[in-house]
PDB file of C-alpha atoms in Angstrom:
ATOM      1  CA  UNK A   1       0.000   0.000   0.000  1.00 50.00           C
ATOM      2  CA  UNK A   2       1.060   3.709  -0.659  1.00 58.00           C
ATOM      3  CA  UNK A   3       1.880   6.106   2.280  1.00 58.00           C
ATOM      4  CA  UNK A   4      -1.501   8.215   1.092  1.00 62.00           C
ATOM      5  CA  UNK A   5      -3.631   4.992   1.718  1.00 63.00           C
ATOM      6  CA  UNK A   6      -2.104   3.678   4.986  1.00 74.00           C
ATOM      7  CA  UNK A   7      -2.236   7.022   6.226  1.00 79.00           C
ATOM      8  CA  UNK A   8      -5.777   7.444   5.397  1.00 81.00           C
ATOM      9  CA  UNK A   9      -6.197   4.414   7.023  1.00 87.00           C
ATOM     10  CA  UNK A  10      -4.539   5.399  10.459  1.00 85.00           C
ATOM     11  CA  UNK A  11      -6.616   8.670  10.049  1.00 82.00           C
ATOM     12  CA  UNK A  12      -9.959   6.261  10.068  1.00 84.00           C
ATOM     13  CA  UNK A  13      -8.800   4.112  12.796  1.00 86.00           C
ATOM     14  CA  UNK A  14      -8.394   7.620  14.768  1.00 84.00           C
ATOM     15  CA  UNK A  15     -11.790   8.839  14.256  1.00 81.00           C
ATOM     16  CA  UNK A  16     -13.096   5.705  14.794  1.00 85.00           C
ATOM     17  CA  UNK A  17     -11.344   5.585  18.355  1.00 87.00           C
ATOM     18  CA  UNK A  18      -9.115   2.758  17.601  1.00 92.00           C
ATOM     19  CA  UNK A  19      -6.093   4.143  18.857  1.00 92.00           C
ATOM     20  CA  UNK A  20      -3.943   1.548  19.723  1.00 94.00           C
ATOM     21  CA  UNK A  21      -4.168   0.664  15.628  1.00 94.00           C
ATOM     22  CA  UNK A  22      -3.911   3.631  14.452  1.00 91.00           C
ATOM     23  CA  UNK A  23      -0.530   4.560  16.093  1.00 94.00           C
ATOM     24  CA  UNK A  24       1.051   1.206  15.237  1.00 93.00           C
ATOM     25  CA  UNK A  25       0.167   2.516  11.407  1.00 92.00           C
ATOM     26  CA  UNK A  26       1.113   5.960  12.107  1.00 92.00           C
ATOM     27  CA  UNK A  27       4.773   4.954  13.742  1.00 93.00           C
ATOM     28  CA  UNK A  28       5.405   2.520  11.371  1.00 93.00           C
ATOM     29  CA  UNK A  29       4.789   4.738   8.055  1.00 92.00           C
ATOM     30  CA  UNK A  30       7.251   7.782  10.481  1.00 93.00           C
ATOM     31  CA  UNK A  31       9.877   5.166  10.873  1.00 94.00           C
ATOM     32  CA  UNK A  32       9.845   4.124   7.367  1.00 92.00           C
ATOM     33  CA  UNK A  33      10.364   7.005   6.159  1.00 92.00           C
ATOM     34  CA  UNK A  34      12.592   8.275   8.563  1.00 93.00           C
ATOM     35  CA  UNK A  35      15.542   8.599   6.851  1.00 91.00           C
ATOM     36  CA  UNK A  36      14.453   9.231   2.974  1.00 91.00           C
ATOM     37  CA  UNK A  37      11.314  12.044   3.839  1.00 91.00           C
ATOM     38  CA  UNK A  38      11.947  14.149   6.839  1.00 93.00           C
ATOM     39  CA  UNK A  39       9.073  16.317   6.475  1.00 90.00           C
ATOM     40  CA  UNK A  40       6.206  13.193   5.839  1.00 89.00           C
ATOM     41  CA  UNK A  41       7.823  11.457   8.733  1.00 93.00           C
ATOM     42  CA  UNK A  42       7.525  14.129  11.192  1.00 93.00           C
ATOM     43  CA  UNK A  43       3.898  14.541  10.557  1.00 90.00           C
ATOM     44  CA  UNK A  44       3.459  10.801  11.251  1.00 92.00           C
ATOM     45  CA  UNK A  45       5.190  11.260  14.446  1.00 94.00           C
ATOM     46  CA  UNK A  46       2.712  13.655  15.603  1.00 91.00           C
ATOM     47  CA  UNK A  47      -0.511  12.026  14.339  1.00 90.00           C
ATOM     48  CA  UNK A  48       1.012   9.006  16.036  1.00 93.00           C
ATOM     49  CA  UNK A  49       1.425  11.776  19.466  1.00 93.00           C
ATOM     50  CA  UNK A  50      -2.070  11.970  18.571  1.00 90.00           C
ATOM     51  CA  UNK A  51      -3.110   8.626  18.990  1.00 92.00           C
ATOM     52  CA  UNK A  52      -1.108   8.366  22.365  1.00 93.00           C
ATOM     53  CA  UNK A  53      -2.848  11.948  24.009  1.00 89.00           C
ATOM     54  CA  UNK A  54      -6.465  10.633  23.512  1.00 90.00           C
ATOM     55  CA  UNK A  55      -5.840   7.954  25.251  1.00 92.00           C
ATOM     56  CA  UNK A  56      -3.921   9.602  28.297  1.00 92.00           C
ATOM     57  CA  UNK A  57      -0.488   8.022  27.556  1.00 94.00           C
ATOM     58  CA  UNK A  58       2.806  10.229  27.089  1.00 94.00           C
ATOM     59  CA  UNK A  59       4.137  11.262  23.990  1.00 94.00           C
ATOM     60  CA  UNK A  60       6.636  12.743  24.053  1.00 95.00           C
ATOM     61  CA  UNK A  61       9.370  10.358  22.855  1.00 95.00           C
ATOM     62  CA  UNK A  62       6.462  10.895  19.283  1.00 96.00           C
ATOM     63  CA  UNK A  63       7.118  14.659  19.520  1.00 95.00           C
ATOM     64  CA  UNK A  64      10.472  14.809  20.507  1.00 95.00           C
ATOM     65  CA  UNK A  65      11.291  12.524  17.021  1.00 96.00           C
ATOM     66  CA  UNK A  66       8.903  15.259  15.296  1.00 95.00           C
ATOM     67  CA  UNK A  67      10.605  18.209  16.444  1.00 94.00           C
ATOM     68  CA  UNK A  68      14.042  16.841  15.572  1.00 95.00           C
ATOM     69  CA  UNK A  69      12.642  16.216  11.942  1.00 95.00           C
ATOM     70  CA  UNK A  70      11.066  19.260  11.216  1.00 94.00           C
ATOM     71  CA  UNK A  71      14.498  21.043  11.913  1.00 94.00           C
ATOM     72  CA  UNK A  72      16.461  18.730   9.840  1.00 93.00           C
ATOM     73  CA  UNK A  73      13.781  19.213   7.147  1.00 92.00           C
ATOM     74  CA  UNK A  74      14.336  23.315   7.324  1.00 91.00           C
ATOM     75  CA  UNK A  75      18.189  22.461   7.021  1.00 90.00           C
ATOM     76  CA  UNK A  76      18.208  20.812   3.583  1.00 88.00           C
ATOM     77  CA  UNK A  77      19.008  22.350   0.386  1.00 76.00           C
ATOM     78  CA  UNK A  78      15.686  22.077  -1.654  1.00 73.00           C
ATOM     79  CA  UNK A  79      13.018  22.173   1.257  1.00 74.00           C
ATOM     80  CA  UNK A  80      10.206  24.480   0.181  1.00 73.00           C
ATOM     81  CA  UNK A  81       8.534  25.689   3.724  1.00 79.00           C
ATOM     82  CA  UNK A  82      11.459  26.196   5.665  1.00 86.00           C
ATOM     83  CA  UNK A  83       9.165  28.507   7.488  1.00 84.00           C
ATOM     84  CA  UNK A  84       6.554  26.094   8.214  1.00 84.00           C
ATOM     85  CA  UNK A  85       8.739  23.729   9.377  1.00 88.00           C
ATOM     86  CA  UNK A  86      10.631  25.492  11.532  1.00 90.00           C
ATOM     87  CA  UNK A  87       6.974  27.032  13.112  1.00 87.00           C
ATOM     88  CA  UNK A  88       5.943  23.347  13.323  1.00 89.00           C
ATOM     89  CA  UNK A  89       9.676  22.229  15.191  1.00 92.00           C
ATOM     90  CA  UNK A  90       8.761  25.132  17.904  1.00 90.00           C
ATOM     91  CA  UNK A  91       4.897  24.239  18.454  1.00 88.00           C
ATOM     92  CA  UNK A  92       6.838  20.894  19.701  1.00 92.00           C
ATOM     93  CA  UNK A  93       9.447  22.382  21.315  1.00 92.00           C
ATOM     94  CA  UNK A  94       6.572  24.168  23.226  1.00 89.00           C
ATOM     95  CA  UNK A  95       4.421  20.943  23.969  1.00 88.00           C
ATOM     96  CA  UNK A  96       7.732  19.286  25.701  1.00 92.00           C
ATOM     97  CA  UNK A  97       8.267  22.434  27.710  1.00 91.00           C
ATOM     98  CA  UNK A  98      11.714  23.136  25.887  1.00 92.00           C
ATOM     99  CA  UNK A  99      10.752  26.993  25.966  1.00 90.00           C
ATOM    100  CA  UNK A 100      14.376  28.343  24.903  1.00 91.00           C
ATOM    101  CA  UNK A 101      14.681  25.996  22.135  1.00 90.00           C
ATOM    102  CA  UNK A 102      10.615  26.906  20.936  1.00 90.00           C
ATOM    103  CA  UNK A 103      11.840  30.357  21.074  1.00 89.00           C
ATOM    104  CA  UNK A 104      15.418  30.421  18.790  1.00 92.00           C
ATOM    105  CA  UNK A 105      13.460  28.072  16.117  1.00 90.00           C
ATOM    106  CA  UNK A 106      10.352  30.817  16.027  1.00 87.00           C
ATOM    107  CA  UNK A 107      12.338  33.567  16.112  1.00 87.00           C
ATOM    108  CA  UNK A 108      14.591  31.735  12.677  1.00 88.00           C
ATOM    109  CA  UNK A 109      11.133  31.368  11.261  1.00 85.00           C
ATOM    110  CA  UNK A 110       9.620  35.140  12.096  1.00 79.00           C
ATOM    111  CA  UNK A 111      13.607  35.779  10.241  1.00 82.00           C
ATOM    112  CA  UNK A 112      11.965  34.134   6.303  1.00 78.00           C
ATOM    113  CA  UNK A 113      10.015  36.099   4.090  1.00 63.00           C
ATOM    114  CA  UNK A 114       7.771  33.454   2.777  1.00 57.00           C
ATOM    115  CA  UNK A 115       6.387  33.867  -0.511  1.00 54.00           C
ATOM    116  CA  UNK A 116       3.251  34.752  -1.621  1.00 51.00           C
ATOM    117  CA  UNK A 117       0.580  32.314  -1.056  1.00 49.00           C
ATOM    118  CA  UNK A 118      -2.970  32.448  -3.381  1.00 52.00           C
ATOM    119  CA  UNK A 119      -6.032  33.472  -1.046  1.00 53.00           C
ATOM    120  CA  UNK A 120      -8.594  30.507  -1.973  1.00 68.00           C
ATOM    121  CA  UNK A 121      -9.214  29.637   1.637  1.00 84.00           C
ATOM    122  CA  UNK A 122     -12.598  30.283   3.523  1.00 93.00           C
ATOM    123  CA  UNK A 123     -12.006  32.050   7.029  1.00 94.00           C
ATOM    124  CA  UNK A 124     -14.088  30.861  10.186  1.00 96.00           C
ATOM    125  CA  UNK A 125     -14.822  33.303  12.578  1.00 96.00           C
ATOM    126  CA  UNK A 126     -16.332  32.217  15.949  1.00 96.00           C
ATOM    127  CA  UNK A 127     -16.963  35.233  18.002  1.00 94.00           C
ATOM    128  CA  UNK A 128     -20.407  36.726  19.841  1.00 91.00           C
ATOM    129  CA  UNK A 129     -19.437  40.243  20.129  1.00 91.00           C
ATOM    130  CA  UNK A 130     -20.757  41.705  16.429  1.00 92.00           C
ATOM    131  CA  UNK A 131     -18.258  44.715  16.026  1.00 91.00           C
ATOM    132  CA  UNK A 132     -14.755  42.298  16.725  1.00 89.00           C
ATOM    133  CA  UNK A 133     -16.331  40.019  14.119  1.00 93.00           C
ATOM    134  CA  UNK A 134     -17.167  42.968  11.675  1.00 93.00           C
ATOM    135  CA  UNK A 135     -12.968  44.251  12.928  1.00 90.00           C
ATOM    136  CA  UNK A 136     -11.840  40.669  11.677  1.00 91.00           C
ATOM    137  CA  UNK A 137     -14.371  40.342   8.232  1.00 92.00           C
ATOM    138  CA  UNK A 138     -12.727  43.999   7.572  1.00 91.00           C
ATOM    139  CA  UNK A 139      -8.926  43.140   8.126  1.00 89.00           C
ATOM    140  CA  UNK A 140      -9.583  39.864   6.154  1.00 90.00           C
ATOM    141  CA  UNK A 141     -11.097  41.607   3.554  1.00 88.00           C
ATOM    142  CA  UNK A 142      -7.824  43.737   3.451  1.00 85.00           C
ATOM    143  CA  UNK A 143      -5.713  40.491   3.235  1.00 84.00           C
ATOM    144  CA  UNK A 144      -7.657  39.453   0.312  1.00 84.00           C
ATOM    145  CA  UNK A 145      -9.605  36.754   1.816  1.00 88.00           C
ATOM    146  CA  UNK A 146     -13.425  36.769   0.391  1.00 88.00           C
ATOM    147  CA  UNK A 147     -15.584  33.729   1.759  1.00 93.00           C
ATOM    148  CA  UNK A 148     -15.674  34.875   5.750  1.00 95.00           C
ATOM    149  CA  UNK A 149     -18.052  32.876   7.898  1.00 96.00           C
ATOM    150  CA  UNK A 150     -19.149  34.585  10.639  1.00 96.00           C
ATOM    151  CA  UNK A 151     -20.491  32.288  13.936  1.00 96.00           C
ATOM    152  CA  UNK A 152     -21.680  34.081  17.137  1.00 94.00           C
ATOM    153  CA  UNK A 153     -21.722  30.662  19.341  1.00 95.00           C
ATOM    154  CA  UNK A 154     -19.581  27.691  19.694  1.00 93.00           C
ATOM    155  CA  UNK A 155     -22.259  25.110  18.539  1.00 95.00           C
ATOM    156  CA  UNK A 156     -23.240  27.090  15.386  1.00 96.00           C
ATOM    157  CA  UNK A 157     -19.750  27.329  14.410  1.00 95.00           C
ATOM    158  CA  UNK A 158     -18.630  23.291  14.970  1.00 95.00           C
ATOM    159  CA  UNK A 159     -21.870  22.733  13.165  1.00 95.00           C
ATOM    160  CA  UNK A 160     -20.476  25.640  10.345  1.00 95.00           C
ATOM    161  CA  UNK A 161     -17.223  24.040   9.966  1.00 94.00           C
ATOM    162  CA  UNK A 162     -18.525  20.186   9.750  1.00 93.00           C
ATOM    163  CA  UNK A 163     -20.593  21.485   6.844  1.00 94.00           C
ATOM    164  CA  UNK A 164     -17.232  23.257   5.029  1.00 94.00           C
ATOM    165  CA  UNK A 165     -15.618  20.450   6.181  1.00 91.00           C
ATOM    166  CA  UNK A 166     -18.261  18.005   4.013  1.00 91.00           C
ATOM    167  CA  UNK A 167     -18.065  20.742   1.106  1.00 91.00           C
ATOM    168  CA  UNK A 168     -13.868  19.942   0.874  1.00 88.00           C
ATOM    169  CA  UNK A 169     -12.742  23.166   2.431  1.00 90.00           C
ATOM    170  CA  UNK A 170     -10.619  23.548   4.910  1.00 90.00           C
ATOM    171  CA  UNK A 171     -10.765  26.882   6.847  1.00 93.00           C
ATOM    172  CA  UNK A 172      -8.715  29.245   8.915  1.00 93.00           C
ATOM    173  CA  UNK A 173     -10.351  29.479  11.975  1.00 95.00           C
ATOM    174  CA  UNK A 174     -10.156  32.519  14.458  1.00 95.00           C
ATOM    175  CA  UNK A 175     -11.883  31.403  17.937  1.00 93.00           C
ATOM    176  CA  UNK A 176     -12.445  33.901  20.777  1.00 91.00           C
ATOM    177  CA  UNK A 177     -12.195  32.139  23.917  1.00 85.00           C
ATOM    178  CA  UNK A 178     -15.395  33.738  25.472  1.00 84.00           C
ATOM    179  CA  UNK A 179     -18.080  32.370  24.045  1.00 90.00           C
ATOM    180  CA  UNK A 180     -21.522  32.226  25.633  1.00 91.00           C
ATOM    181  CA  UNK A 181     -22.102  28.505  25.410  1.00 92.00           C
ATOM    182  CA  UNK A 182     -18.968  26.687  24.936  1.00 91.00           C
ATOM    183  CA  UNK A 183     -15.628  27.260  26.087  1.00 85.00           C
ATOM    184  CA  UNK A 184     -12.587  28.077  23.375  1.00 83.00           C
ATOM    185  CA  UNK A 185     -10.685  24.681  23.813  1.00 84.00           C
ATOM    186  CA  UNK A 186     -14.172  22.876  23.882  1.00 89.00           C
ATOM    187  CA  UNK A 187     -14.431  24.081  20.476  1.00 91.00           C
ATOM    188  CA  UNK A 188     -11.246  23.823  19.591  1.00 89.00           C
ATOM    189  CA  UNK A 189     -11.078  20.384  20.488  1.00 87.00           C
ATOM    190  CA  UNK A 190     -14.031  19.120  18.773  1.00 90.00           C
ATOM    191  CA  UNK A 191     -13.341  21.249  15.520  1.00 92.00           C
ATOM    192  CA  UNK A 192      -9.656  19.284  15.334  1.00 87.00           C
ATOM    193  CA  UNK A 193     -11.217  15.703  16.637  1.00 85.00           C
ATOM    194  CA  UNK A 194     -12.947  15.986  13.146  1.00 87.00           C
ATOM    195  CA  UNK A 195     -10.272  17.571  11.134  1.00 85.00           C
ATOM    196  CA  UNK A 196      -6.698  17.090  12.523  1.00 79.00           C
ATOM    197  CA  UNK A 197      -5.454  19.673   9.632  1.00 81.00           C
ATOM    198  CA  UNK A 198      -7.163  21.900  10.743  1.00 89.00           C
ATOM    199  CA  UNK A 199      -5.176  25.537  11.681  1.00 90.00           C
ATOM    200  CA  UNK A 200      -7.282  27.178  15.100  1.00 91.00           C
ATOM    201  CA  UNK A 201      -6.290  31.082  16.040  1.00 91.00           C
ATOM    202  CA  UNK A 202      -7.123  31.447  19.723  1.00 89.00           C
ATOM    203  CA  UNK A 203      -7.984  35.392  20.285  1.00 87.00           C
ATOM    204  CA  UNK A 204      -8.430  36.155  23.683  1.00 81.00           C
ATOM    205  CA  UNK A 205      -8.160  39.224  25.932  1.00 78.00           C
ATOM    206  CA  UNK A 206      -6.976  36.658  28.987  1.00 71.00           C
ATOM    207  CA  UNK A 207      -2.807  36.702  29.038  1.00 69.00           C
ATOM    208  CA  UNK A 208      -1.209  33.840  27.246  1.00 64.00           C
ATOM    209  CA  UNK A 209       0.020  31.882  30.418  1.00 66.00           C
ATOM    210  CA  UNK A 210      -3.540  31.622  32.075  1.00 72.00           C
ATOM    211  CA  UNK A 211      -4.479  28.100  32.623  1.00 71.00           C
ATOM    212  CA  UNK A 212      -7.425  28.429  29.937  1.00 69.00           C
ATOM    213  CA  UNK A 213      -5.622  29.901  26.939  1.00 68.00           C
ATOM    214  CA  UNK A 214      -2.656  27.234  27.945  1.00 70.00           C
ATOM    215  CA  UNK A 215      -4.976  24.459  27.604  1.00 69.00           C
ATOM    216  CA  UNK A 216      -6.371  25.826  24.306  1.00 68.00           C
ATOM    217  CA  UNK A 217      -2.908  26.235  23.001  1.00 67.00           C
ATOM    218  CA  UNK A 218      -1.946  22.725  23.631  1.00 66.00           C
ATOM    219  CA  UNK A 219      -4.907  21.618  22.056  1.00 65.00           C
ATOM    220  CA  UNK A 220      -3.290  22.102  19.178  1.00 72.00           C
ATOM    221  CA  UNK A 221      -3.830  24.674  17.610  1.00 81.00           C
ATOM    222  CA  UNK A 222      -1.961  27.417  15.235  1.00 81.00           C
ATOM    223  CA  UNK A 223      -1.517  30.914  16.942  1.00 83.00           C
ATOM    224  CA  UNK A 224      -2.840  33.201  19.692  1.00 83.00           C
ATOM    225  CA  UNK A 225      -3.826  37.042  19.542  1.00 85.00           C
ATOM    226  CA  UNK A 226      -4.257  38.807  22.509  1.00 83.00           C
ATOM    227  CA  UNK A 227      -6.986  41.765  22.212  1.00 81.00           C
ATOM    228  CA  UNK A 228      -6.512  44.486  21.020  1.00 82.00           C
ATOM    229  CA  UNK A 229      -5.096  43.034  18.117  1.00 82.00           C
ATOM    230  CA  UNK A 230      -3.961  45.006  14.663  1.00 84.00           C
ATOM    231  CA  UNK A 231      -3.630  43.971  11.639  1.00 83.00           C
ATOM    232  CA  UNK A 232      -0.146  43.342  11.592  1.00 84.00           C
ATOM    233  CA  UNK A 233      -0.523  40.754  14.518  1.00 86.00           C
ATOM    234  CA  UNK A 234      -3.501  39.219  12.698  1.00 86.00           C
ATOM    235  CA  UNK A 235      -1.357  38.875   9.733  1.00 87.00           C
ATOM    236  CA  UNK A 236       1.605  36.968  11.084  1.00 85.00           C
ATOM    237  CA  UNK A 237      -1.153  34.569  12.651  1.00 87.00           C
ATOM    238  CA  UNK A 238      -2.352  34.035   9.538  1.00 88.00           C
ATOM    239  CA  UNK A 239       0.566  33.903   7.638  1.00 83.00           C
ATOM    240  CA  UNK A 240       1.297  31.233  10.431  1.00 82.00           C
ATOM    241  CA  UNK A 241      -1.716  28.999   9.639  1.00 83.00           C
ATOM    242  CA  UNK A 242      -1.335  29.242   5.869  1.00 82.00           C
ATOM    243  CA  UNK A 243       2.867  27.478   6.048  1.00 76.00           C
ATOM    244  CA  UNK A 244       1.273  24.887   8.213  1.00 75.00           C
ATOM    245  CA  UNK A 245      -1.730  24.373   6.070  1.00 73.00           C
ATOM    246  CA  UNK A 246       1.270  24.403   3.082  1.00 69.00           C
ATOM    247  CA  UNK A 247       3.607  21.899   5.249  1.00 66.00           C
ATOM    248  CA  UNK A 248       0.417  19.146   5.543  1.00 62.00           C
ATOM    249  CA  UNK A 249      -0.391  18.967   1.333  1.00 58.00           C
TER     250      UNK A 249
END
């Protein structure tokens, strides 16, 4: 069987709860290609991190393989999202508490200029105060994004995304953290149980080290903004989301 299929596999096995399965096809596909693909094998190594987390088992031996790959990928000659990879090598850095390491790698990655990336994307936006969502449609709009999805609850927006997920599209998503029937990770975490490629924006007034916007982040997902945001800062976020959306085609 091809990597595509096995993978696809694994990815079925996941959904369907089957973890144990799933990460025995996930590790061996990261192993296999260990050597030959850095960049495939890293993402195998954290779908297979995947596998172990639902099931409350450390991973970190799975992420620690990933981060190491990621920065070998960004090191070779002809490696086409140096950027994303190296923004990918510091989200692990982050999950194994390796802080200084997380840092140097994102701050070589803030240092590339990627290149220009066509706007075909939709754009999620999951937020109950009107004028913020209006703020966001606007700078989007700017950025040269055109289908925006506005959702003023958590439930209407998982219920949003499944149907853009069913239609093909993957979007970017920008979640405030106060919603007023779900919490930000709850959503979070039920938007990537369905889509694991999925790239999440957490934008929050709270500070980035409180317990809830900590446990959002290592949800998994992309980038934080902390309001009052401009649209510089929304830019890098979703410049951010777009090389990891690049690194997982």
């Amino acid at each position: 069987m091809t990597i595509k299929i096995n993978c696809e596999i694994a990815l079925t096995h996941l959904k369907n709860k089957q973890f144990i399965t799933a990460y025995n096809l996930f590790l061996d596909q990261a192993e296999s290609l260990k050597k030959s693909e850095h960049l495939k094998s890293a993402l195998l190594y954290m779908l297979a991190s995947e596998c172990k987390k639902r099931q409350g088992k450390d991973f970190e031996n799975e992420i620690k393989e990933a981060g190491s790959l990621f920065v070998k990928y960004s090191k070779l000659e002809n490696s086409e999202n140096v950027k994303g990879a190296l923004l990918c090598a510091s989200k692990c850095y982050l999950l194994l508490g390796e802080f200084d390491k997380a840092k140097d790698v994102y701050q070589k990655a803030k240092m590339i200029i990627p290149t220009k990336i066509q706007v075909t994307r939709p754009i999620a936006i999951i937020d109950d105060s009107k004028s913020v969502a209006m703020k966001l449609k606007s700078y989007l709009e700017k950025l040269g994004y055109s289908e925006i999805h506005i959702f003023e609850n958590g439930k209407d927006s998982i219920k949003g995304c499944k149907k853009l997920f069913s239609e093909n599209k993957l979007p970017i998503v920008l979640l405030d953290m106060g919603l007023p029937d779900l919490e930000g990770d709850v959503v979070a975490s039920k938007l990537l149980k369905d889509n694991l490629q999925l790239q999440i924006i957490v934008i929050t007034a709270d500070e980035k080290n409180t317990s809830r916007v900590n446990k959002t982040i290592s949800s998994g997902v992309s980038a934080f903004i902390q309001k009052p945001f401009t649209l510089d800062e929304l830019k890098k976020s979703i410049d951010i989301a777009e090389s990891e959306y690049t690194l997982l085609q």
